[in-house]
Tab-separated table of C-alpha atoms and ligand atoms in Angstrom:
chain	number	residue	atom	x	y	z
A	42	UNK	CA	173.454	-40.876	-37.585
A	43	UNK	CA	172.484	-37.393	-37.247
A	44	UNK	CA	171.494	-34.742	-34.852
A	45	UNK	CA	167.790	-33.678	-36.534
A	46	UNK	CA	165.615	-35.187	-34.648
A	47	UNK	CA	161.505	-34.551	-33.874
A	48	UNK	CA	160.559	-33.492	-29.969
A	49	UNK	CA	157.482	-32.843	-28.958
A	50	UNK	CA	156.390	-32.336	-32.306
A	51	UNK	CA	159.091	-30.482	-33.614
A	52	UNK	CA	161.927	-30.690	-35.333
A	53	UNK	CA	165.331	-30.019	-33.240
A	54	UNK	CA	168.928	-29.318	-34.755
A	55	UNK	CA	170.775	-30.632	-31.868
A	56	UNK	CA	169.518	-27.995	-29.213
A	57	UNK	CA	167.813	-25.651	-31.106
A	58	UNK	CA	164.118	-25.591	-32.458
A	59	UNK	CA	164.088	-25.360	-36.221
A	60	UNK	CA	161.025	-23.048	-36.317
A	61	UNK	CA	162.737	-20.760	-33.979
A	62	UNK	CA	165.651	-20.674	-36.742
A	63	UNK	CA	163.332	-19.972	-39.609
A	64	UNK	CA	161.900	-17.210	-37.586
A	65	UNK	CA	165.081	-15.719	-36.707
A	66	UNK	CA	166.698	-15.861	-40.251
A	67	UNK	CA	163.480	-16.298	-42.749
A	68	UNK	CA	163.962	-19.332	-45.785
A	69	UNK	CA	165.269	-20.717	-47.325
A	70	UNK	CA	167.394	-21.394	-44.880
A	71	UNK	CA	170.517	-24.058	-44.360
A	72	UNK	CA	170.499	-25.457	-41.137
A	73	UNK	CA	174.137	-27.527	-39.955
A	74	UNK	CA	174.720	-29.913	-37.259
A	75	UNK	CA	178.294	-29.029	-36.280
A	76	UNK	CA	177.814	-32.076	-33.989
A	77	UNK	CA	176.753	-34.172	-36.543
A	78	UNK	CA	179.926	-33.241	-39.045
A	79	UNK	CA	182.681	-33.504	-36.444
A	80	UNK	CA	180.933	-37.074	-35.051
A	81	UNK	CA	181.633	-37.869	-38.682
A	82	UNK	CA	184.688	-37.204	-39.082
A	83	UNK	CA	186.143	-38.804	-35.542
A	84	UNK	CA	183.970	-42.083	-36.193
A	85	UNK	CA	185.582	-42.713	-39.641
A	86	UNK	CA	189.584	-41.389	-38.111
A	87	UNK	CA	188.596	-43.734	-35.383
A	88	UNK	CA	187.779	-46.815	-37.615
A	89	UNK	CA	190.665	-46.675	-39.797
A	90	UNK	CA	192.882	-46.302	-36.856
A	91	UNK	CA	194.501	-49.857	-37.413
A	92	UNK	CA	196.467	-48.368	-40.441
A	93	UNK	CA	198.409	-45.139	-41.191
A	94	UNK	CA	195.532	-42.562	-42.840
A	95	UNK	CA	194.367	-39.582	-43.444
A	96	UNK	CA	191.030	-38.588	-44.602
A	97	UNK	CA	190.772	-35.553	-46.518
A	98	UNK	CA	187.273	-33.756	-46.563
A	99	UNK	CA	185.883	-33.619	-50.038
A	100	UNK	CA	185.384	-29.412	-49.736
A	101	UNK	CA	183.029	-29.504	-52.562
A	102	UNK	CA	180.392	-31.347	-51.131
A	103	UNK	CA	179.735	-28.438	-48.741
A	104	UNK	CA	182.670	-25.783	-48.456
A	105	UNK	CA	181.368	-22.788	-46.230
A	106	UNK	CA	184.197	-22.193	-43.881
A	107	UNK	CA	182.555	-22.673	-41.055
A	108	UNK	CA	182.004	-26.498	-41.862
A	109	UNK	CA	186.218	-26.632	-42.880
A	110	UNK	CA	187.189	-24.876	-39.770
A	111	UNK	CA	185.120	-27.498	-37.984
A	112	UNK	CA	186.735	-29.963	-39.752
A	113	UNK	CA	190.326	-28.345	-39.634
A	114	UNK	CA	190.239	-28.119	-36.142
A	115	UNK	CA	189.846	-31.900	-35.946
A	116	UNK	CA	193.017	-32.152	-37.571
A	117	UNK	CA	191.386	-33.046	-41.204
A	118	UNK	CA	192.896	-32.770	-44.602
A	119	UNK	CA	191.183	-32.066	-47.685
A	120	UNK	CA	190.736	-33.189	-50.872
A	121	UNK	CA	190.250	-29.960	-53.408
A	122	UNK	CA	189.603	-29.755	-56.824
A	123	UNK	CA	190.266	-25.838	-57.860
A	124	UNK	CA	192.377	-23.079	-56.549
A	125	UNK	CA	188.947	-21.692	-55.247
A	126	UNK	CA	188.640	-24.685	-52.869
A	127	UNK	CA	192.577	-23.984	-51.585
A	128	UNK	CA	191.822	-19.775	-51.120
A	129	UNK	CA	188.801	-21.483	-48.782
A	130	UNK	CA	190.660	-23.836	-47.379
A	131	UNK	CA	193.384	-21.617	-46.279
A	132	UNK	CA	190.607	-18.967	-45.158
A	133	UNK	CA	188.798	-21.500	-42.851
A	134	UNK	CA	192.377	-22.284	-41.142
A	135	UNK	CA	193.112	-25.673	-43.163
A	136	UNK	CA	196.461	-27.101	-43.641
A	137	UNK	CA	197.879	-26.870	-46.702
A	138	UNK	CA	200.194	-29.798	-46.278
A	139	UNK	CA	197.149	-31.912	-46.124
A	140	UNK	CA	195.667	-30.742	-48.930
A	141	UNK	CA	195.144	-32.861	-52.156
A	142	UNK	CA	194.348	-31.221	-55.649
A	143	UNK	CA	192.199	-33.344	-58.169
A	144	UNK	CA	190.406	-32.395	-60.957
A	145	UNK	CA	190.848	-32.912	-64.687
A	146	UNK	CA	191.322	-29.277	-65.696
A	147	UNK	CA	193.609	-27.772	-63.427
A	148	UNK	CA	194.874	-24.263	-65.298
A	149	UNK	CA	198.478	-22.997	-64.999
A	150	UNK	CA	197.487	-20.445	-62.079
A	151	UNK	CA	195.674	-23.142	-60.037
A	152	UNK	CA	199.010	-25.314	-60.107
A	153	UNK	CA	201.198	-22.551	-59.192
A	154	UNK	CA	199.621	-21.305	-56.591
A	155	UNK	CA	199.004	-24.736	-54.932
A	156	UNK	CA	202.765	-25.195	-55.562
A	157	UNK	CA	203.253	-21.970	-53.618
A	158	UNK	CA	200.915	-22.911	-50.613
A	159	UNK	CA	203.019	-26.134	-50.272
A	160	UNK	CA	200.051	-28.672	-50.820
A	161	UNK	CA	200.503	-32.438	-50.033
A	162	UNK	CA	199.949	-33.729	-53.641
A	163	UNK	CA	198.738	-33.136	-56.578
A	164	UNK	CA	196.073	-35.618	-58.076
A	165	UNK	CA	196.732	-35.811	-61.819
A	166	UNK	CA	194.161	-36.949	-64.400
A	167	UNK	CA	196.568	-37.129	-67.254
A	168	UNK	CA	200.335	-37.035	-69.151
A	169	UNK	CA	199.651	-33.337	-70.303
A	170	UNK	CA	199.135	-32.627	-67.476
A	171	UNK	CA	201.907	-34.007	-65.747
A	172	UNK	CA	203.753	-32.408	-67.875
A	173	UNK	CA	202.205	-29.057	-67.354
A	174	UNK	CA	202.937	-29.441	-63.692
A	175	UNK	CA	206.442	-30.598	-63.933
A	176	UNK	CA	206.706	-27.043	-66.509
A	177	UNK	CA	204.894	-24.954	-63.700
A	178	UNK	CA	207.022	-26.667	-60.753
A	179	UNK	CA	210.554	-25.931	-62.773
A	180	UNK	CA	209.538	-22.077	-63.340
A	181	UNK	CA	209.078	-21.767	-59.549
A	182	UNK	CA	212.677	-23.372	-59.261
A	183	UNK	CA	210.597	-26.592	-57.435
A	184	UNK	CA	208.861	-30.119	-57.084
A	185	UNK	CA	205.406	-30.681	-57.373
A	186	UNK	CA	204.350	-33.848	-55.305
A	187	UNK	CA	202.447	-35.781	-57.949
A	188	UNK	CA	199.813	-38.781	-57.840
A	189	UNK	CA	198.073	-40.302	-60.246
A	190	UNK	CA	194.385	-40.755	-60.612
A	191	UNK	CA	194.181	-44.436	-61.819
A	192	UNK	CA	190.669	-45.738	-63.203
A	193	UNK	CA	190.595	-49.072	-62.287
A	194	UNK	CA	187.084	-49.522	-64.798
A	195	UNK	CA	184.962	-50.779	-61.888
A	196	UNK	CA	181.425	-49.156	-62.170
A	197	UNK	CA	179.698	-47.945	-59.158
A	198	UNK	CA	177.843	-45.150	-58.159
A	199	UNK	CA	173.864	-44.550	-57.713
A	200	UNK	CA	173.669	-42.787	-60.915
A	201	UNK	CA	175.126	-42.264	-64.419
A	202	UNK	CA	175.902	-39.126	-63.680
A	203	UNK	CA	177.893	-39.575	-60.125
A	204	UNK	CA	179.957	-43.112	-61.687
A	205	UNK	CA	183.573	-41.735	-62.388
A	206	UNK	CA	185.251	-45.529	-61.867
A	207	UNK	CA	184.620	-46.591	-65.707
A	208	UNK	CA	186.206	-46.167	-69.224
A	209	UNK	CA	183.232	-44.424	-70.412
A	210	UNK	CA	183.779	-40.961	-68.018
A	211	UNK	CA	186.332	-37.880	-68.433
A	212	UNK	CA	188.477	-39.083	-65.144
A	213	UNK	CA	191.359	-40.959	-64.569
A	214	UNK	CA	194.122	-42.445	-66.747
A	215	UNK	CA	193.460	-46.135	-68.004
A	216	UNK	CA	194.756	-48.765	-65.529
A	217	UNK	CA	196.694	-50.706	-68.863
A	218	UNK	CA	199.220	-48.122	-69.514
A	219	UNK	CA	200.021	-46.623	-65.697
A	220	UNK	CA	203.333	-47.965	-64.781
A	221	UNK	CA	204.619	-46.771	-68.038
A	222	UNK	CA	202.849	-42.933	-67.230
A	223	UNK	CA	204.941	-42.938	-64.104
A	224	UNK	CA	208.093	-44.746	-65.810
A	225	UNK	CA	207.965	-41.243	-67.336
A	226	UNK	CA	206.727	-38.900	-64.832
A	227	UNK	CA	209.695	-40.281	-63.085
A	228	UNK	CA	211.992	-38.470	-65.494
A	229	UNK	CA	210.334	-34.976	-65.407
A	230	UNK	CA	212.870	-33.469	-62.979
A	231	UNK	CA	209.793	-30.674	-61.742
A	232	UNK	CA	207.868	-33.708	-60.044
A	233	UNK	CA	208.281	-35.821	-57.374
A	234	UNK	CA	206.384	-39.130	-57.220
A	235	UNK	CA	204.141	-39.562	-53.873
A	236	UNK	CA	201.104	-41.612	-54.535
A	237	UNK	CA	198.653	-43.416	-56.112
A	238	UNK	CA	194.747	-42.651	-56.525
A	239	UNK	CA	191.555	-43.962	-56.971
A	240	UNK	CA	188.019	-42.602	-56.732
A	241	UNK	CA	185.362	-44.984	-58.465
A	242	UNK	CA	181.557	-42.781	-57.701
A	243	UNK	CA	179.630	-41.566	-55.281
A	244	UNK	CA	176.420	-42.506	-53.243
A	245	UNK	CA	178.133	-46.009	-53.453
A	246	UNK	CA	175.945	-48.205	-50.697
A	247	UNK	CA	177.622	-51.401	-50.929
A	248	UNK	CA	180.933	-52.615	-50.229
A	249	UNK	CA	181.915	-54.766	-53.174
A	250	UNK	CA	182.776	-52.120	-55.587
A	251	UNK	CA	185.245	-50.666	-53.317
A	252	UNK	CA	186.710	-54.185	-52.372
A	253	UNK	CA	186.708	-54.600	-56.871
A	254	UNK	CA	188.524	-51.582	-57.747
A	255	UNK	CA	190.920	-51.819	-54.339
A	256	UNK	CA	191.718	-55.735	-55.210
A	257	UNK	CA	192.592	-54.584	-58.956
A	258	UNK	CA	194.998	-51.374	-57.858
A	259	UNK	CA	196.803	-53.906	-54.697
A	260	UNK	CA	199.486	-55.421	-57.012
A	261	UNK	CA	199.584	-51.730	-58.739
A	262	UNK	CA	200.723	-50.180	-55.328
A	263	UNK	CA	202.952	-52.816	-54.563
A	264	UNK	CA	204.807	-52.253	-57.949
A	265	UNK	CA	204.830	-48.399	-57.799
A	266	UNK	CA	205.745	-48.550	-53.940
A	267	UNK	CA	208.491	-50.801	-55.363
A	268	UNK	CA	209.386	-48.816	-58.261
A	269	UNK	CA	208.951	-44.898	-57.390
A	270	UNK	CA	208.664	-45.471	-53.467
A	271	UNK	CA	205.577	-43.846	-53.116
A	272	UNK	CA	203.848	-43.917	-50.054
A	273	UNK	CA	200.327	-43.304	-50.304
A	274	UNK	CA	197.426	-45.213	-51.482
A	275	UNK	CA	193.968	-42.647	-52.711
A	276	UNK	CA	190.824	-44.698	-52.459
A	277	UNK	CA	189.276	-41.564	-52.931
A	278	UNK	CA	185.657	-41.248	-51.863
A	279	UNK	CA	182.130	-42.197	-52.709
A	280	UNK	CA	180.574	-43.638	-49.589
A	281	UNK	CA	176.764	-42.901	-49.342
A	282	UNK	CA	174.013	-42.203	-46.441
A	283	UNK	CA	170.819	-42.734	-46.564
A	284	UNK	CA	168.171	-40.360	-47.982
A	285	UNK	CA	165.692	-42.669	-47.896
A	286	UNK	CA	164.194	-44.505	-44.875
A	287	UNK	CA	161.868	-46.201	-46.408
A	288	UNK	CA	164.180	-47.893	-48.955
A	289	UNK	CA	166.980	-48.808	-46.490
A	290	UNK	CA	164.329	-50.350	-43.825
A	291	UNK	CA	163.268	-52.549	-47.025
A	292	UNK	CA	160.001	-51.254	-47.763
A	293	UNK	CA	161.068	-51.013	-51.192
A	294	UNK	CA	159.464	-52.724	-53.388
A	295	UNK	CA	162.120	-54.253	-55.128
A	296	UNK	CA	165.413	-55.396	-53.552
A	297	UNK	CA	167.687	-53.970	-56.295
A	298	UNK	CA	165.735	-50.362	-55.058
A	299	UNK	CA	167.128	-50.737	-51.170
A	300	UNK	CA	169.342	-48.169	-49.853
A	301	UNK	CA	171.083	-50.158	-47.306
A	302	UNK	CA	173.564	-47.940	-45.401
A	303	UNK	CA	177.054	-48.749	-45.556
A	304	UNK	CA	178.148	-47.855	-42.078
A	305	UNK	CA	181.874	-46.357	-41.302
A	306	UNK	CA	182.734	-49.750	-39.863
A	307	UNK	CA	181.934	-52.131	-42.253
A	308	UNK	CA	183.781	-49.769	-45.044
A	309	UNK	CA	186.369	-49.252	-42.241
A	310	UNK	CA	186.995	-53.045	-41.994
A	311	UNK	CA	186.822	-53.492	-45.841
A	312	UNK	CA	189.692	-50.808	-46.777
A	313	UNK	CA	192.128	-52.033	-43.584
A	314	UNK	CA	191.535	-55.905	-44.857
A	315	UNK	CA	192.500	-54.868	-48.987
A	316	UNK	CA	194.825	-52.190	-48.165
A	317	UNK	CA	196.790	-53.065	-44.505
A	318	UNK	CA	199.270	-55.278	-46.439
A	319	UNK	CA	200.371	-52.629	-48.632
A	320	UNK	CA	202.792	-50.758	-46.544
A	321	UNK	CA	201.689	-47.355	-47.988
A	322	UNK	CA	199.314	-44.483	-45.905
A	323	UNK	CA	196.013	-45.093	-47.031
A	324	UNK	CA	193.940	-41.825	-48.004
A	325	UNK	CA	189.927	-41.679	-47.811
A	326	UNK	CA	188.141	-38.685	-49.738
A	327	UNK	CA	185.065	-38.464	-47.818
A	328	UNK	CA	182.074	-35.799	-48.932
A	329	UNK	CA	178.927	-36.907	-48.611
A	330	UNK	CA	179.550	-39.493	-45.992
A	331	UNK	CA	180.911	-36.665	-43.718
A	332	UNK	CA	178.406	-33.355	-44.596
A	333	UNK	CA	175.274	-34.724	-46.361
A	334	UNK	CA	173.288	-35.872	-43.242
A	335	UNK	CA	174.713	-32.969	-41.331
A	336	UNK	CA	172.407	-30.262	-42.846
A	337	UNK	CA	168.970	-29.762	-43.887
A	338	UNK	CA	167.497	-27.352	-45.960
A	339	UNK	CA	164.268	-25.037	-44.598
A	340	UNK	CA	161.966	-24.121	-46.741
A	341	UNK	CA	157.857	-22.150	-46.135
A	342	UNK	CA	154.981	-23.195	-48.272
A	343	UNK	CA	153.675	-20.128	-50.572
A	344	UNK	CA	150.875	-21.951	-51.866
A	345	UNK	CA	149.036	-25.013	-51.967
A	346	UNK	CA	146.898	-25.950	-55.159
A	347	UNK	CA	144.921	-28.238	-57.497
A	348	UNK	CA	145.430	-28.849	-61.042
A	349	UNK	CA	143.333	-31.769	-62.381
A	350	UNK	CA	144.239	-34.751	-60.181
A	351	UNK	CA	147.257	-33.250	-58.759
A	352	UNK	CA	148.239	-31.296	-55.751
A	353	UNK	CA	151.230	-28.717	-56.116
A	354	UNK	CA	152.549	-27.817	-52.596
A	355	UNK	CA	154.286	-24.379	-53.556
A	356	UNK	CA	157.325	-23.690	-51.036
A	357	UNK	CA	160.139	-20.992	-50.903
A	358	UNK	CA	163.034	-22.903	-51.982
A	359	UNK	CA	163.843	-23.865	-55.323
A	360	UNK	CA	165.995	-25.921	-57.505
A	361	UNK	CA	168.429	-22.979	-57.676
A	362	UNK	CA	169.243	-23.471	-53.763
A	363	UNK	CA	168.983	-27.360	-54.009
A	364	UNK	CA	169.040	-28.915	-57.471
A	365	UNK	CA	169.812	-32.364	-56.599
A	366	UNK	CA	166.522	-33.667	-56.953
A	367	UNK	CA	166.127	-31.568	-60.718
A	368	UNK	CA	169.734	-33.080	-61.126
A	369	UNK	CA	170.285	-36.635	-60.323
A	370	UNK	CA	166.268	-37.270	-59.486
A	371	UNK	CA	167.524	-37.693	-56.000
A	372	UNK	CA	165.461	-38.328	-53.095
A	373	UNK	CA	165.161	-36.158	-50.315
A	374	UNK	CA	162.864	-36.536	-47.062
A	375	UNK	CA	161.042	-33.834	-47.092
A	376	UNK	CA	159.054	-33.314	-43.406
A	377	UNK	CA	157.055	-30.647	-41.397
A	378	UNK	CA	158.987	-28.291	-39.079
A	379	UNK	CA	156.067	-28.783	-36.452
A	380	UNK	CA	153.132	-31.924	-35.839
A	381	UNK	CA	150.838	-30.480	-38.416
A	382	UNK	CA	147.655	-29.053	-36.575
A	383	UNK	CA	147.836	-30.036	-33.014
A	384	UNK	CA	144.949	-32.423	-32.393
A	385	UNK	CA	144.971	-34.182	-35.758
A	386	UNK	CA	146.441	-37.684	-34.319
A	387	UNK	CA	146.096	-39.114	-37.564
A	388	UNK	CA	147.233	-36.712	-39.868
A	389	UNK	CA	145.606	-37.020	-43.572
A	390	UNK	CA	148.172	-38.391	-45.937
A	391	UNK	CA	147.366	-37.204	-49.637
A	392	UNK	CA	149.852	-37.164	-52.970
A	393	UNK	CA	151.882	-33.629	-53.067
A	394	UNK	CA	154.097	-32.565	-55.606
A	395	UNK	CA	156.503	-30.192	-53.517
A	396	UNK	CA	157.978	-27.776	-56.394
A	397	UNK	CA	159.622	-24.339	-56.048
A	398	UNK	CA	158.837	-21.321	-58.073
A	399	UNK	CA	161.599	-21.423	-60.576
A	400	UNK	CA	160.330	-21.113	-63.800
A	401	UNK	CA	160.992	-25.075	-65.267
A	402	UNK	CA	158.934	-28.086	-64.968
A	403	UNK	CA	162.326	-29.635	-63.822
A	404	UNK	CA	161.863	-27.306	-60.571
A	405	UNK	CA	160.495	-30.068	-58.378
A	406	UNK	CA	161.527	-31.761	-55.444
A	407	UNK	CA	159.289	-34.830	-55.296
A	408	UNK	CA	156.160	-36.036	-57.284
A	409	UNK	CA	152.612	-37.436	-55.727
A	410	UNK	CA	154.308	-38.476	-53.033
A	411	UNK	CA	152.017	-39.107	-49.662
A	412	UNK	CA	152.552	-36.083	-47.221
A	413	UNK	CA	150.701	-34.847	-44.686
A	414	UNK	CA	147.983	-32.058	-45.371
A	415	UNK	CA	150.577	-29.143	-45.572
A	416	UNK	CA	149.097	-25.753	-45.949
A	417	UNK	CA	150.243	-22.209	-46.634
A	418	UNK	CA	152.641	-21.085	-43.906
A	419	UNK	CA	153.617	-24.561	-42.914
A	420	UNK	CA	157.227	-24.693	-42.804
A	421	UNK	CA	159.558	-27.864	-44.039
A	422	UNK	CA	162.740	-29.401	-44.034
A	423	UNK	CA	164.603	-31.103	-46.622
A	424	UNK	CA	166.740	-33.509	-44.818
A	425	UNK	CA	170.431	-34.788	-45.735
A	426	UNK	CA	170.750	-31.608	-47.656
A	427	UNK	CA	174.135	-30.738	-46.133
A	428	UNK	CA	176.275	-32.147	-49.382
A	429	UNK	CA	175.811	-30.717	-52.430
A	430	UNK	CA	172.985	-28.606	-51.332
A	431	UNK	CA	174.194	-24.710	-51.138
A	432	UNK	CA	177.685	-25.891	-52.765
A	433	UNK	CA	175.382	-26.624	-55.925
A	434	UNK	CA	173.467	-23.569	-55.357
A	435	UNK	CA	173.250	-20.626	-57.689
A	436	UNK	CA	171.174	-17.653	-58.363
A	437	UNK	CA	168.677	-18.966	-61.440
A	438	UNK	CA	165.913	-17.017	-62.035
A	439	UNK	CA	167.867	-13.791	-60.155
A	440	UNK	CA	167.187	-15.442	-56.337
A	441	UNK	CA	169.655	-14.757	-53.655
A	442	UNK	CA	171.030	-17.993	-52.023
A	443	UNK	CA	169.822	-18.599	-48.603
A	444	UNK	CA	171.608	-18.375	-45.228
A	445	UNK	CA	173.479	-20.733	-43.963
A	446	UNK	CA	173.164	-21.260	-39.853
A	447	UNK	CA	175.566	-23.685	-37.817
A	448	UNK	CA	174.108	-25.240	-34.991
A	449	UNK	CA	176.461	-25.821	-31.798
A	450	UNK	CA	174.600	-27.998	-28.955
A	451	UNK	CA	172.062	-24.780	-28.151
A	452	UNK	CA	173.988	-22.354	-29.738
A	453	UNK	CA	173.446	-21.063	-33.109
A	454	UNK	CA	175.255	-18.141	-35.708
A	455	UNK	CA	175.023	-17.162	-39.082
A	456	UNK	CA	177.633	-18.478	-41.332
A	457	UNK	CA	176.937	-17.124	-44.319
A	458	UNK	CA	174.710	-13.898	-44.639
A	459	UNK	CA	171.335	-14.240	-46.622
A	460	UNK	CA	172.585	-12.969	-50.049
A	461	UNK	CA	170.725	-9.296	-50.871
A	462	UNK	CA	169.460	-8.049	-54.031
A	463	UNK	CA	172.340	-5.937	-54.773
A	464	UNK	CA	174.602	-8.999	-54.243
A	465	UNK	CA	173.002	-10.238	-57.320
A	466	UNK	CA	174.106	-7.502	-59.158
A	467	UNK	CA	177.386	-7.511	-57.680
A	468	UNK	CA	180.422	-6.647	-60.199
A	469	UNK	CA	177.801	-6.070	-63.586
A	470	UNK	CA	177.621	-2.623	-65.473
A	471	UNK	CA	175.205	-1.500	-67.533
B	657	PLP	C1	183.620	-35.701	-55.450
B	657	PLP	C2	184.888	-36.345	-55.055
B	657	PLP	C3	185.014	-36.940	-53.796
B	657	PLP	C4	183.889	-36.992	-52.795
B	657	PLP	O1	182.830	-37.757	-53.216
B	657	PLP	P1	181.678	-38.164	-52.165
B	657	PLP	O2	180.784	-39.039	-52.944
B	657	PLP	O3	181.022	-36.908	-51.727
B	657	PLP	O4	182.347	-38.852	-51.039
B	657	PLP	C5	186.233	-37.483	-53.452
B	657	PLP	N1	187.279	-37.475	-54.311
B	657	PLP	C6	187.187	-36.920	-55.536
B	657	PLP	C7	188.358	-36.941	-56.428
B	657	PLP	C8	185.990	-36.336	-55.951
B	657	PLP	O5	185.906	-35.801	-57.169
């Protein structure tokens, strides 16, 4: 569910027009639903209300601080994975005390200043660096909360590059040897034991790969709960939306390609049946689920033209503000900000490449797929482009990253300035 919605033959973001945005700010331009985000967030507190929780906000799916002090204010945690995450955090009015720290390569500055801020727990991806943190938390004369990121070798995930939940990715120690990792975690006098994790993919549509990895770390919790008294349980995150219509409303072609939604209550209703018994908090890591339908990205076409038998539509955004598609080959919906030429009932549908002026053949951001007749001017909007959209953004090709506007009901600011030339240059010498 999402507040983007067509009107009168334009596209809305909750109360405001989208054209008037794009005239107001120029593109490319990131457009948020602050509506959409918080809905979010209450609808998935909401469903897991029959056990003790806490869902930490996966800040690097979309960390501008006006999306975490959205979130913050709704009483969120967050689930970080550098000490650039935490400064934000902490900026945007975040609690530190509900803050998780994963990642595989924390440094010795990153620990000690999360140790500092007082985080809830550190996530940790291996024995060195247990180790490491117990040596950090005994210089600072204190106790680092500790987890451990368990891969429970389930694969899931909707591509090779977004499956973390096997033995043949970086994360998470094997599930064979755990109780003997925290058997000697227990005896590093800088840590204290807290918790248990788990985070198996992302853009996981399906329940049964949560319910497989949850049913394999059960009798793990119970004998670390027994053992160590911890008292949470990580499922970490991973739950995807739909970027596809078409696929989810099963015009695919083939089954296997349907993007059925898994909706907050049916994944809700799966983690309270496999996890209620366990007598631990249960923890949800939420990214996508929460920001990824909550944005879109606007973009103006340049130039429209022919080569051979195919049609380039030429717009103003690039893979540089939203490389998902150049990435993972993901699909985004990509549709006019305004009913193409008013009259036209039946608009012409014709094969479009939509590619951005980066210099790569990569640069694309869908191929002869059937779009209406756009034409120079036109603008569009690249839907569900509020995870991993401008957090993945960067300035390739020496382009400034686009604004980033929040939408409130009918009001609207700036959240993040349109980045100038001379912020490209920022900090060089020559
Ligand atoms: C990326 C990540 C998440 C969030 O993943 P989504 O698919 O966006 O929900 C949660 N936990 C950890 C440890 C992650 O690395």
């Amino acid at each position: 569910m999402h507040r983007f919605q067509v009107k009168g033959g334009r596209l809305w973001a909750e109360g405001v027009s989208v054209d008037r945005l794009a005239k107001a700010h120029g593109t490319p331009l990131y457009v948020y639903s602050r509506g959409t985000l918080v809905d979010h967030y209450r609808r998935l507190d909401a469903a897991l209300g029959g056990v003790p929780h806490m869902v930490c906000y996966a800040v690097k799916a979309n960390s501008n601080l006006a999306v975490l002090a959205a979130l913050a204010r709704e009483g969120s945690g967050f689930d970080i994975v550098s000490g650039g995450e935490l400064y934000r955090v902490l900026k945007a009015g975040g609690d530190p005390a509900r803050c998780t720290f994963a990642g595989v390569g924390k440094t010795r500055e990153e620990i000690e200043f999360a140790i500092r801020k007082g985080i809830c727990c550190f996530v940790a991806e291996s024995e060195a660096e247990l180790q490491e943190i117990d040596r950090a938390a005994r210089g600072l004369r204190r106790r680092a909360p500790v987890a451990v990121r368990v891969n429970p070798d389930v694969a899931a995930g909707g591509h090779q590059k977004i499956t973390t939940g096997t033995y043949e990715n970086k994360f998470g120690v094997a599930f064979e040897g755990v109780a003997e990792l925290y058997a000697r975690a227990a005896r590093m006098r800088g840590l204290a034991i807290r918790g248990v994790q788990m985070h198996i993919g992302s853009q996981i549509t399906a329940p049964e790969p949560f319910v497989a990895a949850m049913r394999k770390m059960a009798p793990l919790v119970r004998e670390l709960k027994a053992a160590h008294g911890i008292d949470f349980f990580s499922i970490g995150g991973g739950v995807g939306i739909v970027y596809d219509p078409a696929l989810a409303s099963g015009m695919a072609e083939w089954w296997e390609d349907r993007e059925m939604p898994l909706t907050i209550d049916d994944y809700a209703r799966a983690v309270i049946a496999e996890t209620g018994g366990l007598g631990v908090q249960v923890q949800v890591e939420p990214g996508r689920l929460i920001a990824g339908n909550a944005g879109i990205l606007v973009a103006r076409v340049l130039y429209v033209k022919r080569t051979g038998s195919k049609r380039f539509v030429i717009v103003d955004a690039a893979m540089n503000d939203l490389i998902r598609p150049a990435l993972y080959g993901s699909f985004h919906e990509i549709v006019p900000v305004r009913q193409l030429r008013s009259g036209a009932s039946d608009p012409e549908w014709v094969a479009t490449d939509v590619v951005g002026p980066v210099c790569e053949s990569g640069d694309a951001f869908c191929h002869d797929r059937l779009m209406p007749d756009l034409r120079a001017g036109d603008l569009v909007a690249f839907l569900s482009a509020g995870a991993y959209g401008f957090a993945m953004a960067s300035n390739y090709n020496a382009r400034p990253r686009p604004a980033e506007v929040l939408v409130d009901g009918r009001k609207s600011r700036v959240v993040r300035r349109r980045e100038s030339r001379a912020d490209l240059v920022r900090g060089e010498c020559r």
